[in-house]
Every structure is written in structure tokens, then in C-alpha cells.
Tab-separated table of C-alpha atoms and ligand atoms in Angstrom:
chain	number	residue	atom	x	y	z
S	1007	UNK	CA	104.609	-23.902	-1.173
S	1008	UNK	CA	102.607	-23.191	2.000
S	1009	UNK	CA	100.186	-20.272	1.831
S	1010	UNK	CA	101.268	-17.779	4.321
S	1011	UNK	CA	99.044	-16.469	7.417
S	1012	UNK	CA	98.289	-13.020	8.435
S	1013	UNK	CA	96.903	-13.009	11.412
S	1014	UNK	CA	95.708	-10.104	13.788
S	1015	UNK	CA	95.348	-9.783	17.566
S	1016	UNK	CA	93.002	-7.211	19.141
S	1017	UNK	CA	94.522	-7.746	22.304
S	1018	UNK	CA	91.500	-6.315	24.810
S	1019	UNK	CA	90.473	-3.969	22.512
S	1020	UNK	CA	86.915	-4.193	20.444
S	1021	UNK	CA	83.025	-3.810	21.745
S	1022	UNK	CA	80.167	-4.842	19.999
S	1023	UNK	CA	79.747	-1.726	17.963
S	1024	UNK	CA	83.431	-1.165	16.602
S	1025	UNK	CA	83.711	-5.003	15.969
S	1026	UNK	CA	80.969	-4.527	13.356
S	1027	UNK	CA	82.512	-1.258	11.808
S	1028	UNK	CA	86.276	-3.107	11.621
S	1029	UNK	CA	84.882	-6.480	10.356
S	1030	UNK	CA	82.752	-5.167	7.666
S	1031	UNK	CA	85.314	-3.073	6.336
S	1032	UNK	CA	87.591	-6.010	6.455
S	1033	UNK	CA	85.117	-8.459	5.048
S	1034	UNK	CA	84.011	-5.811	2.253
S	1035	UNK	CA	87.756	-5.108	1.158
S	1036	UNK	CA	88.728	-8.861	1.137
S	1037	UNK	CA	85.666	-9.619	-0.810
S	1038	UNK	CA	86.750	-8.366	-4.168
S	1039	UNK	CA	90.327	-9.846	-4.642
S	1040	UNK	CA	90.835	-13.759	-2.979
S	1041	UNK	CA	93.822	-12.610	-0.643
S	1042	UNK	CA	96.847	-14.451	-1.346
S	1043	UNK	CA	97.498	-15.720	2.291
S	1044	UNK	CA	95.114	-17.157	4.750
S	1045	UNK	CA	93.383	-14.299	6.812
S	1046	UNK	CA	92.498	-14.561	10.972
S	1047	UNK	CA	91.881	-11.908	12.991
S	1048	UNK	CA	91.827	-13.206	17.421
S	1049	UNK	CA	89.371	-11.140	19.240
S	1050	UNK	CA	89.254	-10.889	22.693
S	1051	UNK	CA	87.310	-14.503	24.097
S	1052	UNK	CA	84.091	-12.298	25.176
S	1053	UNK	CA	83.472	-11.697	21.338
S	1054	UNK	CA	83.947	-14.600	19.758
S	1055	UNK	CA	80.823	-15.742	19.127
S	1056	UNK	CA	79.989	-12.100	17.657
S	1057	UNK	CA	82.749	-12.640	15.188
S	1058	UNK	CA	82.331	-16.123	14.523
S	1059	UNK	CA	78.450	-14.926	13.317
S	1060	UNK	CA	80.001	-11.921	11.395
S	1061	UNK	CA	82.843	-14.006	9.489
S	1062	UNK	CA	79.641	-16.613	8.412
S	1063	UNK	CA	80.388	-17.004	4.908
S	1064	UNK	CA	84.034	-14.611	4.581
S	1065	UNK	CA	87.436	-16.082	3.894
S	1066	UNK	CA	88.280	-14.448	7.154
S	1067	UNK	CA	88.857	-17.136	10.171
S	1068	UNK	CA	88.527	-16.780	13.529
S	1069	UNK	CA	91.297	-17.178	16.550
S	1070	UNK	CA	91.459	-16.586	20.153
S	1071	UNK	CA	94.319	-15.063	21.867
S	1072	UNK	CA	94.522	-17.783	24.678
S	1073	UNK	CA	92.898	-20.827	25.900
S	1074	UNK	CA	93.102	-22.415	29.428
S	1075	UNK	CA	95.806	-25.408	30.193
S	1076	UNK	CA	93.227	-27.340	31.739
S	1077	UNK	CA	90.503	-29.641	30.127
S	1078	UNK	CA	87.892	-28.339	31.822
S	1079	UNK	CA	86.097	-28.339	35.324
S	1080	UNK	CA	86.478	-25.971	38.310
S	1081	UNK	CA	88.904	-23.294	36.816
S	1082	UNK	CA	86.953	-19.766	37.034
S	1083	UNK	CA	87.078	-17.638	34.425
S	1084	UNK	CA	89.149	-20.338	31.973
S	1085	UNK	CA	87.828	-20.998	28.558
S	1086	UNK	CA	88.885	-24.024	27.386
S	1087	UNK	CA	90.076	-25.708	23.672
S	1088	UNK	CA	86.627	-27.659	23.539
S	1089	UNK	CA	84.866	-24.528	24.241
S	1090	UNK	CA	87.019	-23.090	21.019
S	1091	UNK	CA	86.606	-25.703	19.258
S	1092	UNK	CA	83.194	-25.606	19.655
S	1093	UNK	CA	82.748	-21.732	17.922
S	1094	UNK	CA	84.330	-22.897	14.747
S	1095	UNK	CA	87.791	-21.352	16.108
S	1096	UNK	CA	90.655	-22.190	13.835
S	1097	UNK	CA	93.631	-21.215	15.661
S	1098	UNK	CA	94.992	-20.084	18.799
S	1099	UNK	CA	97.510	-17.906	20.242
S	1100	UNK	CA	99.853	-19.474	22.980
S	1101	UNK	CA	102.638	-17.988	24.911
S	1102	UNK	CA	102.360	-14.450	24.057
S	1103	UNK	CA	104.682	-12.305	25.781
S	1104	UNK	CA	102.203	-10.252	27.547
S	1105	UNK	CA	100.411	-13.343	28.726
S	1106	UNK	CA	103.970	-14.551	29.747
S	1107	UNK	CA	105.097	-11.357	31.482
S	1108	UNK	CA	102.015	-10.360	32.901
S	1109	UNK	CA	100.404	-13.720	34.367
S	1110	UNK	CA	103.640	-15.453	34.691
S	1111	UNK	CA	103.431	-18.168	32.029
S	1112	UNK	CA	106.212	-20.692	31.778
S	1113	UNK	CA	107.641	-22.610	28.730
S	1114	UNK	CA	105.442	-25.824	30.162
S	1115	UNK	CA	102.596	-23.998	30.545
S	1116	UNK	CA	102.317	-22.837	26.944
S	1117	UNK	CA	103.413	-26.250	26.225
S	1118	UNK	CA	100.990	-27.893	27.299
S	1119	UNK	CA	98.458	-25.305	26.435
S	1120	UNK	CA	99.365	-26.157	22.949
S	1121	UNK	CA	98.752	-29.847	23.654
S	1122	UNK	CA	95.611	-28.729	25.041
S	1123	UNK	CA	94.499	-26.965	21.553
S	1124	UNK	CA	95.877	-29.621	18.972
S	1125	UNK	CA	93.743	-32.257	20.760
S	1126	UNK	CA	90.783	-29.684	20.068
S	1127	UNK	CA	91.768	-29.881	16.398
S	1128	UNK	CA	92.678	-26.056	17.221
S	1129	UNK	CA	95.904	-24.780	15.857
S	1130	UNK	CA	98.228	-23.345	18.284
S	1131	UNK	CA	100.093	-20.321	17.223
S	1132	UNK	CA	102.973	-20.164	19.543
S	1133	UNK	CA	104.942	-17.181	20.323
S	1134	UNK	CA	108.339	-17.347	20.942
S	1135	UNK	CA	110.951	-14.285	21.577
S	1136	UNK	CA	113.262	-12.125	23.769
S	1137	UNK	CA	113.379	-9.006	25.602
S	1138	UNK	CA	115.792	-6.380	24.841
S	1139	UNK	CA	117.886	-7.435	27.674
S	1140	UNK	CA	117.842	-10.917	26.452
S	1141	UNK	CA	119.083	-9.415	22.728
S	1142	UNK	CA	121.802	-7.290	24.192
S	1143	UNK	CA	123.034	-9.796	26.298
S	1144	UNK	CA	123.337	-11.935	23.154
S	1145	UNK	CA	120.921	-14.577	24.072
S	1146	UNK	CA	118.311	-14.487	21.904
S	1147	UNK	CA	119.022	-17.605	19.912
S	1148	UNK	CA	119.123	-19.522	23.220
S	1149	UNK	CA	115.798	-17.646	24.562
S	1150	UNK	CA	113.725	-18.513	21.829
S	1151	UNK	CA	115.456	-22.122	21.259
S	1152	UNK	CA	114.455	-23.011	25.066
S	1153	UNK	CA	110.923	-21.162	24.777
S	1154	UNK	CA	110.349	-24.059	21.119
S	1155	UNK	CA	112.116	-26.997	22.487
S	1156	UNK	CA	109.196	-26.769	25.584
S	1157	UNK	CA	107.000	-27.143	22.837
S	1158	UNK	CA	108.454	-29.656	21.248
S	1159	UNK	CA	109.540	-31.524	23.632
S	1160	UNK	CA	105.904	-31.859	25.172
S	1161	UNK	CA	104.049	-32.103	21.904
S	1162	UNK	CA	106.791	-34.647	19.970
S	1163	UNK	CA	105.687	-35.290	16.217
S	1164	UNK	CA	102.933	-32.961	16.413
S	1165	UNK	CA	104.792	-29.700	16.333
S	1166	UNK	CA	104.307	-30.078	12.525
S	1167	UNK	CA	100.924	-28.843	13.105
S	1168	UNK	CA	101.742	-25.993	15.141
S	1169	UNK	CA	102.302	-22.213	13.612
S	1170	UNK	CA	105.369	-20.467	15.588
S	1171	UNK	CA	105.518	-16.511	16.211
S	1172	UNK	CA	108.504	-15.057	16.496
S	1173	UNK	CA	107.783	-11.888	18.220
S	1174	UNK	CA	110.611	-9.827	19.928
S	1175	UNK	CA	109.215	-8.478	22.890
S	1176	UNK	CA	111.239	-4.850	22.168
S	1177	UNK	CA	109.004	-4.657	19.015
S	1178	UNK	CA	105.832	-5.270	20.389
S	1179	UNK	CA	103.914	-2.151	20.733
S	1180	UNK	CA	106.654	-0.125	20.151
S	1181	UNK	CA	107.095	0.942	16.454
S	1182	UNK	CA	110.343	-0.414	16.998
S	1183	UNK	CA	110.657	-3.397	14.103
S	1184	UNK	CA	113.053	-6.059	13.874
S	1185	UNK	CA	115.322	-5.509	10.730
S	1186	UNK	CA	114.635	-7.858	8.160
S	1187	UNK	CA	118.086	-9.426	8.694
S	1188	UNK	CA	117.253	-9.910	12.909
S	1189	UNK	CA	113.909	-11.802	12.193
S	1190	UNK	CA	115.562	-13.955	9.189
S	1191	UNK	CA	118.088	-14.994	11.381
S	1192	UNK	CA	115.957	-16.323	14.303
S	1193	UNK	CA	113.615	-17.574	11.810
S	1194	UNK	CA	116.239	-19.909	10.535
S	1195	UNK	CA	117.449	-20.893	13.911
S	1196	UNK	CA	113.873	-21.677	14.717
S	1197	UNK	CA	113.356	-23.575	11.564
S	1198	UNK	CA	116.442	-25.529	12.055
S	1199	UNK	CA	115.378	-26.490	15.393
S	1200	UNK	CA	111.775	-27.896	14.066
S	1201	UNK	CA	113.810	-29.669	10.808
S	1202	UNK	CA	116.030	-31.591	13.908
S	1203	UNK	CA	112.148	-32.378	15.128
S	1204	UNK	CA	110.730	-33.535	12.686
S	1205	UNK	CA	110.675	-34.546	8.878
S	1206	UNK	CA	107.936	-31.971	8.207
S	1207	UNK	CA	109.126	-28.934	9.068
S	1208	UNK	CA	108.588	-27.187	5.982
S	1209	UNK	CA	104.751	-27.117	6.904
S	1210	UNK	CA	105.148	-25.457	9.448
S	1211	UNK	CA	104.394	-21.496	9.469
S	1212	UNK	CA	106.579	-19.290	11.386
S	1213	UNK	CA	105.142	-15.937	11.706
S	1214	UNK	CA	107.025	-12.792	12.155
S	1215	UNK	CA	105.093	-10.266	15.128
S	1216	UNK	CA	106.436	-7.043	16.185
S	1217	UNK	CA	104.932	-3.660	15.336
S	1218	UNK	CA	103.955	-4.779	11.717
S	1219	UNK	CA	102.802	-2.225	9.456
S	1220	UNK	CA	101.578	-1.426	5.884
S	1221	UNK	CA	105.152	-0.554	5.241
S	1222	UNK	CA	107.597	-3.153	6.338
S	1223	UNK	CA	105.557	-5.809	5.645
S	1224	UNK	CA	106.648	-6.256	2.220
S	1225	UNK	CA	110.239	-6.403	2.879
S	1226	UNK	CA	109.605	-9.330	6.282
S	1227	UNK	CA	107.376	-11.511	3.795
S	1228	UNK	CA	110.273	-10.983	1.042
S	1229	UNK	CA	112.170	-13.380	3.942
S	1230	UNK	CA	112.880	-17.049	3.075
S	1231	UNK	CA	111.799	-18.067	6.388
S	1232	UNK	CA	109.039	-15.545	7.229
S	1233	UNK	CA	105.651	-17.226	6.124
S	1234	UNK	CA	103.253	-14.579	7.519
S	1235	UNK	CA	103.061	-12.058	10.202
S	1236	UNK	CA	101.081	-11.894	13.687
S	1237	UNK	CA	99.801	-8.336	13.695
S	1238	UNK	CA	99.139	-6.154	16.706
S	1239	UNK	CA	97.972	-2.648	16.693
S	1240	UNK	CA	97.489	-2.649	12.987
S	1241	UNK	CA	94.793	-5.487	13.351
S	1242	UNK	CA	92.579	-2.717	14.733
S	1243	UNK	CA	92.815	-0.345	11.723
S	1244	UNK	CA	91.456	-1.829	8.503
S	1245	UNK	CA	92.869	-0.420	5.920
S	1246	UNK	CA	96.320	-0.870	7.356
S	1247	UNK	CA	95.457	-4.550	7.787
S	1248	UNK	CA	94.269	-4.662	4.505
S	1249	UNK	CA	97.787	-3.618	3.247
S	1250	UNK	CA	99.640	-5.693	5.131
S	1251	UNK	CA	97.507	-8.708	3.446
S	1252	UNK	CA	97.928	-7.234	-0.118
S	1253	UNK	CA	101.749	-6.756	0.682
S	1254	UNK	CA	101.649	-10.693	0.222
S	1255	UNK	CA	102.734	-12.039	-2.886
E	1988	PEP	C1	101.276	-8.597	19.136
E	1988	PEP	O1	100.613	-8.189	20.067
E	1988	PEP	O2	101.325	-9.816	18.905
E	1988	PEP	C2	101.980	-7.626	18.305
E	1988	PEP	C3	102.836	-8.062	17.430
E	1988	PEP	O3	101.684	-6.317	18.527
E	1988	PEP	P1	102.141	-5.061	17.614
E	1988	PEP	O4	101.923	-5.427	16.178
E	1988	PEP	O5	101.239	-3.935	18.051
E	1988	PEP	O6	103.572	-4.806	17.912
């Protein structure tokens, strides 16, 4: 059975000082008990080398929340998947719907920004998901199917080394959680689409995201299909993070 993945974003939150305060609580309360899933936490790029120092040695990994689509050369202000690579970064987010609504990324950009990471040896953790809009209009299936098949389509066989998010961009932020019956159903949509992809799509992690807390998390990684969660706002707050990792079984 694959280990699940709780994983946190700061978003553009974090300086120095409070990155100290949030890790050492969260390396200090991990240190006790091995957690049961693996444990990242994505700062924002301008501190990961701090974190990267403070997680020497802690079963906590490191992740960035976004990575350039270019290899590398005149692109100001880009960080690119060697560059991640190179600070011992593990994972990293693609395609999140801010980075999609708010800089205009398209399906082939994330695409290929997951091509970009894989060839790093960095795992992409793609986000996938629809706007309320999209839900009510009764196209979410068909959002999320076309926002994955970019991904596969561009990345072929190696989607089985890709982790998926599905986060619902009406949860995001909002306290507003999917039910446990919404996210299983578009997890197994989404894992049926990766099965039709390829033959190992049982390895592959699809988290749930969307205003994840110390008290639903239980009942999302209860799911058949929900292997870990993608935590916002709650990454910032260590006990609450802390919970959400012990809520795994
Ligand atoms: C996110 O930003 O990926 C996220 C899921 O945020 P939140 O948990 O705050 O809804």
C-alpha cells in the first residue's frame, strides 16, 4: 500500500523568524512518534534554503510551490527545476489554482512545467480542480479530466511518477470543504483516467486540498481514493498540522 503524503503550502506567508518558531515545533512534535505518512511542508522559493538547513536531519521534506517552465537562461525572476533540484527539494507544486487564476497558467503550461520537474528528479504535485461555476454547471468531471489529460498527454508513461491534487477552487481558503462523497467521486474519475494511462496507476498519490483541517481530515483519508491531503492555511499553524498528520492511519 502506498504511504500517503501530507503536504503543506505556506503560500507567501513565512519570514525568517516565524519559519524557525513553525518548523521547530513541527520538527519537535514529529520527532517522538515516526508519522505514518510522508511529511512536506512548500515554503515560499525565497526560503528554501532556510528550510532545507532547518529540516537537516527531520523526516520532514522540503517542496516548492512552483518552478519555472523554462530550463534556464534569460527568464527574470524564474527559478528553475535544476535550481530545486539542487536544494535537496523533493517535490513540487504545479498548476495551483491561484497560480492558474492569477498569472494565467494554461493546462500546457503546467504540463510542461511538470516535464520540467520530473527531468530534475523533482516530483510534481499537480493540482487539478473547478470553480464553483464549473461545479454548478455540472462540469467538474470534464474540468479536472481536461486539466490531467494535459498532463498526461505531455508527460506519457511518466505520469506514474507524478502526485495529483485535487483541489476545488470553492474550498480553497474558504472553510468551505468538499464532502467526503464530492472528493471520492472526482478522485475516482481521476484515478480512472491515470489506470486508462498507464499500468501503474496505483502508485500514484492523489491528494485531496481544500480548507483541510484537524477535523475533517480523518473522515477524507478514510476515502479509498484519497492518499493524502495538500494543506493550506493549516500548514501555518503547527499543532493543527500536526493533527492532520496524526489523523493518518
Ligand atoms: C491550498 O492552497 O492548496 C489550499 C488547499 O489551501 P487551504 O487549505 O487554505 O484551503
Amino acid at each position: 500500500m502506498k504511504k500517503k503524503l501530507v503536504a503543506g503550502n505556506w503560500k507567501m506567508h513565512g519570514s525568517q523568524l516565524a519559519n524557525v518558531d513553525l518548523l521547530s515545533e513541527l520538527v519537535h512534535g514529529l520527532a517522538s512518534t515516526a508519522p505514518a505518512c510522508d511529511v512536506l511542508v512548500c515554503p515560499p522559493a525565497v526560503y528554501v534554503a532556510q528550510v532545507a538547513a532547518l529540516l537537516q536531519g527531520s523526516v520532514v521534506q522540503l517542496g516548492a510551490q512552483d518552478v519555472s517552465a523554462q530550463e534556464a537562461g534569460a527568464f527574470t525572476g524564474e527559478v528553475s527545476a535544476a535550481m530545486l533540484a539542487d536544494l535537496a527539494v523533493r517535490y513540487a507544486i504545479v498548476g495551483h489554482s491561484e497560480r492558474r487564476k492569477y498569472h494565467g497558467e494554461t493546462d500546457a503550461l503546467v504540463a510542461l512545467k511538470a516535464q520540467r520537474v520530473l527531468a530534475c528528479g523533482v516530483t510534481p504535485i499537480v493540482c487539478v480542480g473547478e470553480t464553483l461555476e464549473e461545479r454548478e454547471a455540472g462540469h467538474a468531471f470534464e474540468v479536472v479530466k481536461r486539466q490531467l489529460a494535459a498532463v498526461i498527454h505531455h508527460n506519457k508513461h511518466c505520469v506514474s511518477e507524478v502526485v495529483v491534487a485535487y483541489e476545488p477552487v470553492w474550498a480553497i481558503g474558504t472553510g468551505k470543504t468538499a464532502t467526503p462523497e464530492q472528493a471520492q467521486e472526482i478522485h475516482a474519475v481521476l484515478r480512472a483516467q491515470l489506470q486508462a494511462a498507464t499500468a501503474h496507476a496505483d502508485r500514484v498519490r492523489i491528494l485531496y486540498g481544500g480548507s483541510v483541517n484537524a477535523a475533517n481530515a480523518a473522515a477524507l483519508f478514510a476515502l479509498p481514493d484519497v492518499d493524502g491531503a495538500l494543506v493550506g492555511g493549516a500548514s501555518l499553524k503547527a499543532a493543527e498540522f500536526l493533527s492532520i498528520v496524526a489523523a493518518v492511519q
